[in-house]
mmCIF file of C-alpha atoms in Angstrom:
data_model
loop_
_atom_site.group_PDB
_atom_site.id
_atom_site.type_symbol
_atom_site.label_atom_id
_atom_site.label_comp_id
_atom_site.label_asym_id
_atom_site.label_seq_id
_atom_site.Cartn_x
_atom_site.Cartn_y
_atom_site.Cartn_z
ATOM 1 C CA MET A 280 42.607 3.316 16.933
ATOM 2 C CA GLU A 281 42.845 5.435 13.805
ATOM 3 C CA ARG A 282 44.025 2.431 11.796
ATOM 4 C CA GLU A 283 40.939 0.421 12.784
ATOM 5 C CA ASN A 284 38.640 3.182 11.530
ATOM 6 C CA ILE A 285 40.388 3.209 8.177
ATOM 7 C CA ASN A 286 39.928 -0.537 7.790
ATOM 8 C CA MET A 287 36.248 -0.346 8.740
ATOM 9 C CA ASN A 288 35.648 2.324 6.108
ATOM 10 C CA ASP A 289 37.101 0.093 3.398
ATOM 11 C CA LYS A 290 34.327 -2.482 3.820
ATOM 12 C CA PRO A 291 31.394 -2.320 1.426
ATOM 13 C CA GLU A 292 28.037 -1.072 2.628
ATOM 14 C CA ILE A 293 25.232 -3.600 2.641
ATOM 15 C CA GLU A 294 21.611 -2.597 2.272
ATOM 16 C CA ILE A 295 18.988 -5.178 3.168
ATOM 17 C CA LYS A 296 15.344 -4.601 2.261
ATOM 18 C CA ILE A 297 12.868 -7.156 3.564
ATOM 19 C CA PHE A 298 9.331 -7.295 2.190
ATOM 20 C CA GLY A 299 7.675 -10.211 3.965
ATOM 21 C CA GLY A 300 8.344 -13.903 3.648
ATOM 22 C CA THR A 301 10.793 -15.971 5.626
ATOM 23 C CA ASN A 302 14.194 -14.339 5.942
ATOM 24 C CA MET A 303 17.439 -15.358 7.569
ATOM 25 C CA ILE A 304 20.240 -12.878 8.069
ATOM 26 C CA ALA A 305 23.542 -14.623 8.701
ATOM 27 C CA PRO A 306 26.255 -12.002 9.273
ATOM 28 C CA THR A 307 29.009 -14.623 9.359
ATOM 29 C CA GLY A 308 27.734 -16.597 6.384
ATOM 30 C CA ALA A 309 30.216 -17.220 3.581
ATOM 31 C CA THR A 310 27.560 -17.379 0.866
ATOM 32 C CA ALA A 311 23.905 -16.523 0.460
ATOM 33 C CA VAL A 312 21.450 -18.018 -2.000
ATOM 34 C CA GLN A 313 18.067 -16.551 -2.820
ATOM 35 C CA ASN A 314 15.537 -18.664 -4.670
ATOM 36 C CA PHE A 315 12.517 -17.254 -6.474
ATOM 37 C CA TYR A 316 9.587 -19.558 -7.045
ATOM 38 C CA GLY A 317 6.920 -18.997 -9.665
ATOM 39 C CA ASP A 318 7.107 -17.723 -13.187
ATOM 40 C CA GLN A 319 4.707 -14.770 -13.004
ATOM 41 C CA PHE A 320 7.564 -12.282 -13.464
ATOM 42 C CA ALA A 321 9.643 -14.329 -15.886
ATOM 43 C CA GLU A 322 7.794 -13.042 -18.926
ATOM 44 C CA VAL A 323 8.426 -9.439 -17.915
ATOM 45 C CA ALA A 324 12.133 -10.149 -17.538
ATOM 46 C CA ILE A 325 12.310 -11.972 -20.861
ATOM 47 C CA ARG A 326 10.317 -9.470 -22.929
ATOM 48 C CA PRO A 327 10.373 -6.042 -21.261
ATOM 49 C CA GLU A 328 9.385 -4.255 -24.488
ATOM 50 C CA GLU A 329 5.884 -5.730 -24.201
ATOM 51 C CA THR A 330 5.326 -4.096 -20.813
ATOM 52 C CA GLU A 331 5.508 -0.521 -22.103
ATOM 53 C CA GLY A 332 1.709 -0.136 -22.222
ATOM 54 C CA ILE A 333 1.180 -1.299 -18.644
ATOM 55 C CA GLU A 334 0.144 1.464 -16.267
ATOM 56 C CA SER A 335 2.511 2.138 -13.412
ATOM 57 C CA LEU A 336 1.825 3.081 -9.802
ATOM 58 C CA ASN A 337 3.520 5.641 -7.596
ATOM 59 C CA ASP A 338 4.523 4.840 -3.998
ATOM 60 C CA ALA A 339 1.212 5.921 -2.448
ATOM 61 C CA GLU A 340 -0.755 3.945 -5.039
ATOM 62 C CA CYS A 341 1.386 0.879 -4.302
ATOM 63 C CA LEU A 342 0.210 1.023 -0.694
ATOM 64 C CA LEU A 343 -3.405 1.097 -1.889
ATOM 65 C CA PHE A 344 -2.582 -1.748 -4.290
ATOM 66 C CA THR A 345 -1.993 -4.014 -1.276
ATOM 67 C CA TYR A 346 -5.713 -3.701 -0.529
ATOM 68 C CA VAL A 347 -6.957 -3.435 -4.130
ATOM 69 C CA PRO A 348 -4.816 -5.671 -6.371
ATOM 70 C CA ASP A 349 -6.038 -4.203 -9.665
ATOM 71 C CA VAL A 350 -4.223 -1.238 -11.228
ATOM 72 C CA LYS A 351 -7.305 0.126 -13.019
ATOM 73 C CA LYS A 352 -9.368 0.000 -9.831
ATOM 74 C CA VAL A 353 -6.570 1.681 -7.881
ATOM 75 C CA HIS A 354 -6.607 4.567 -10.366
ATOM 76 C CA GLU A 355 -10.411 4.771 -10.165
ATOM 77 C CA TYR A 356 -10.400 4.819 -6.358
ATOM 78 C CA THR A 357 -7.677 7.479 -6.275
ATOM 79 C CA ARG A 358 -9.810 9.601 -8.618
ATOM 80 C CA LEU A 359 -12.862 9.161 -6.374
ATOM 81 C CA LEU A 360 -10.847 9.909 -3.238
ATOM 82 C CA GLY A 361 -9.493 13.055 -4.886
ATOM 83 C CA GLU A 362 -13.054 14.332 -5.329
ATOM 84 C CA CYS A 363 -13.915 13.960 -1.618
ATOM 85 C CA ALA A 364 -14.517 17.284 0.136
ATOM 86 C CA THR A 365 -15.518 15.872 3.544
ATOM 87 C CA ALA A 366 -14.809 12.818 5.663
ATOM 88 C CA HIS A 367 -18.419 11.779 4.981
ATOM 89 C CA ASP A 368 -17.651 11.702 1.234
ATOM 90 C CA LEU A 369 -14.530 9.646 1.904
ATOM 91 C CA ALA A 370 -16.615 7.149 3.890
ATOM 92 C CA GLY A 371 -18.845 6.849 0.819
ATOM 93 C CA VAL A 372 -15.848 5.829 -1.287
ATOM 94 C CA VAL A 373 -14.852 3.349 1.412
ATOM 95 C CA SER A 374 -18.341 1.820 1.196
ATOM 96 C CA ILE A 375 -17.689 1.182 -2.505
ATOM 97 C CA MET A 376 -14.298 -0.311 -1.658
ATOM 98 C CA LEU A 377 -15.959 -2.852 0.649
ATOM 99 C CA SER A 378 -16.743 -4.885 -2.478
ATOM 100 C CA GLU A 379 -13.021 -5.665 -2.805
ATOM 101 C CA PRO A 380 -11.946 -9.077 -1.444
ATOM 102 C CA ARG A 381 -9.103 -7.649 0.686
ATOM 103 C CA VAL A 382 -11.154 -4.764 2.087
ATOM 104 C CA GLY A 383 -13.429 -5.798 4.928
ATOM 105 C CA LYS A 384 -15.350 -4.066 7.688
ATOM 106 C CA ASP A 385 -12.525 -4.748 10.129
ATOM 107 C CA THR A 386 -9.923 -3.374 7.720
ATOM 108 C CA VAL A 387 -11.587 -0.069 6.837
ATOM 109 C CA VAL A 388 -11.652 1.205 10.433
ATOM 110 C CA LYS A 389 -7.950 0.604 11.038
ATOM 111 C CA GLY A 390 -5.680 3.619 11.162
ATOM 112 C CA THR A 391 -3.188 2.099 8.728
ATOM 113 C CA PHE A 392 -5.881 1.720 6.052
ATOM 114 C CA ILE A 393 -7.191 5.247 6.591
ATOM 115 C CA GLU A 394 -3.637 6.646 6.428
ATOM 116 C CA VAL A 395 -3.257 4.993 3.016
ATOM 117 C CA LEU A 396 -6.385 6.803 1.774
ATOM 118 C CA LEU A 397 -5.724 10.298 3.144
ATOM 119 C CA PRO A 398 -2.932 11.315 0.707
ATOM 120 C CA PHE A 399 -5.377 10.923 -2.197
ATOM 121 C CA ALA A 400 -8.075 13.063 -0.556
ATOM 122 C CA SER A 401 -6.366 16.348 -1.397
ATOM 123 C CA ARG A 402 -9.652 18.321 -1.481
ATOM 124 C CA LEU A 403 -10.648 17.192 2.008
ATOM 125 C CA THR A 404 -11.587 20.412 3.815
ATOM 126 C CA SER A 405 -13.095 19.052 7.006
ATOM 127 C CA GLY A 406 -12.322 15.966 9.048
ATOM 128 C CA ALA A 407 -8.923 15.290 7.502
ATOM 129 C CA LYS A 408 -7.736 13.363 10.568
ATOM 130 C CA VAL A 409 -7.701 9.585 10.999
ATOM 131 C CA ASP A 410 -10.106 9.706 13.957
ATOM 132 C CA ASN A 411 -12.651 11.845 12.090
ATOM 133 C CA VAL A 412 -12.540 9.602 9.029
ATOM 134 C CA ARG A 413 -12.843 6.505 11.234
ATOM 135 C CA GLN A 414 -15.953 7.999 12.877
ATOM 136 C CA GLN A 415 -17.558 8.644 9.486
ATOM 137 C CA ILE A 416 -16.692 5.123 8.321
ATOM 138 C CA ASN A 417 -18.237 3.706 11.506
ATOM 139 C CA ASN A 418 -21.367 5.796 10.869
ATOM 140 C CA MET A 419 -21.514 4.464 7.303
ATOM 141 C CA LEU A 420 -21.136 0.876 8.541
ATOM 142 C CA MET A 421 -23.935 1.436 11.072
ATOM 143 C CA ARG A 422 -26.232 2.771 8.325
ATOM 144 C CA GLN A 423 -25.420 -0.235 6.134
ATOM 145 C CA GLY A 424 -26.054 -2.561 9.072
ATOM 146 C CA ARG A 425 -29.575 -1.180 9.408
ATOM 147 C CA GLY A 426 -30.277 -1.935 5.752
ATOM 148 C CA GLY A 427 -29.655 1.508 4.300
ATOM 149 C CA LYS A 428 -26.815 2.273 1.927
#
């Protein structure tokens, strides 16, 4: 039994990270081939020195980037969210974000979207829970539905 444990420890560790797409994990496969299609990242790989001026995003901003695919807008929204003192203020920022193509009325009331916003609202003193923010967003959507902004 001890000998088997020694042999198992000699095997390399494998870390698999999956970020969407179609994936097949074949534990008995002899080889694996991964193909990348598109050339949007080729230029970065060929000339990395030209990417020094590009702004970078931290992990929390990357989550917001999935809804707002523009780095400058992500930084602007994080600044606005950082100025929010109440859940009502945060709902006001969300109303601005509704102009983004990936941010719709159905999206903004989801808990996952609100959880992405909350880390940026560091000055939030009241209503810093998902349910409270959702209620304020629903109130904002109701006001917009009646013609008021």
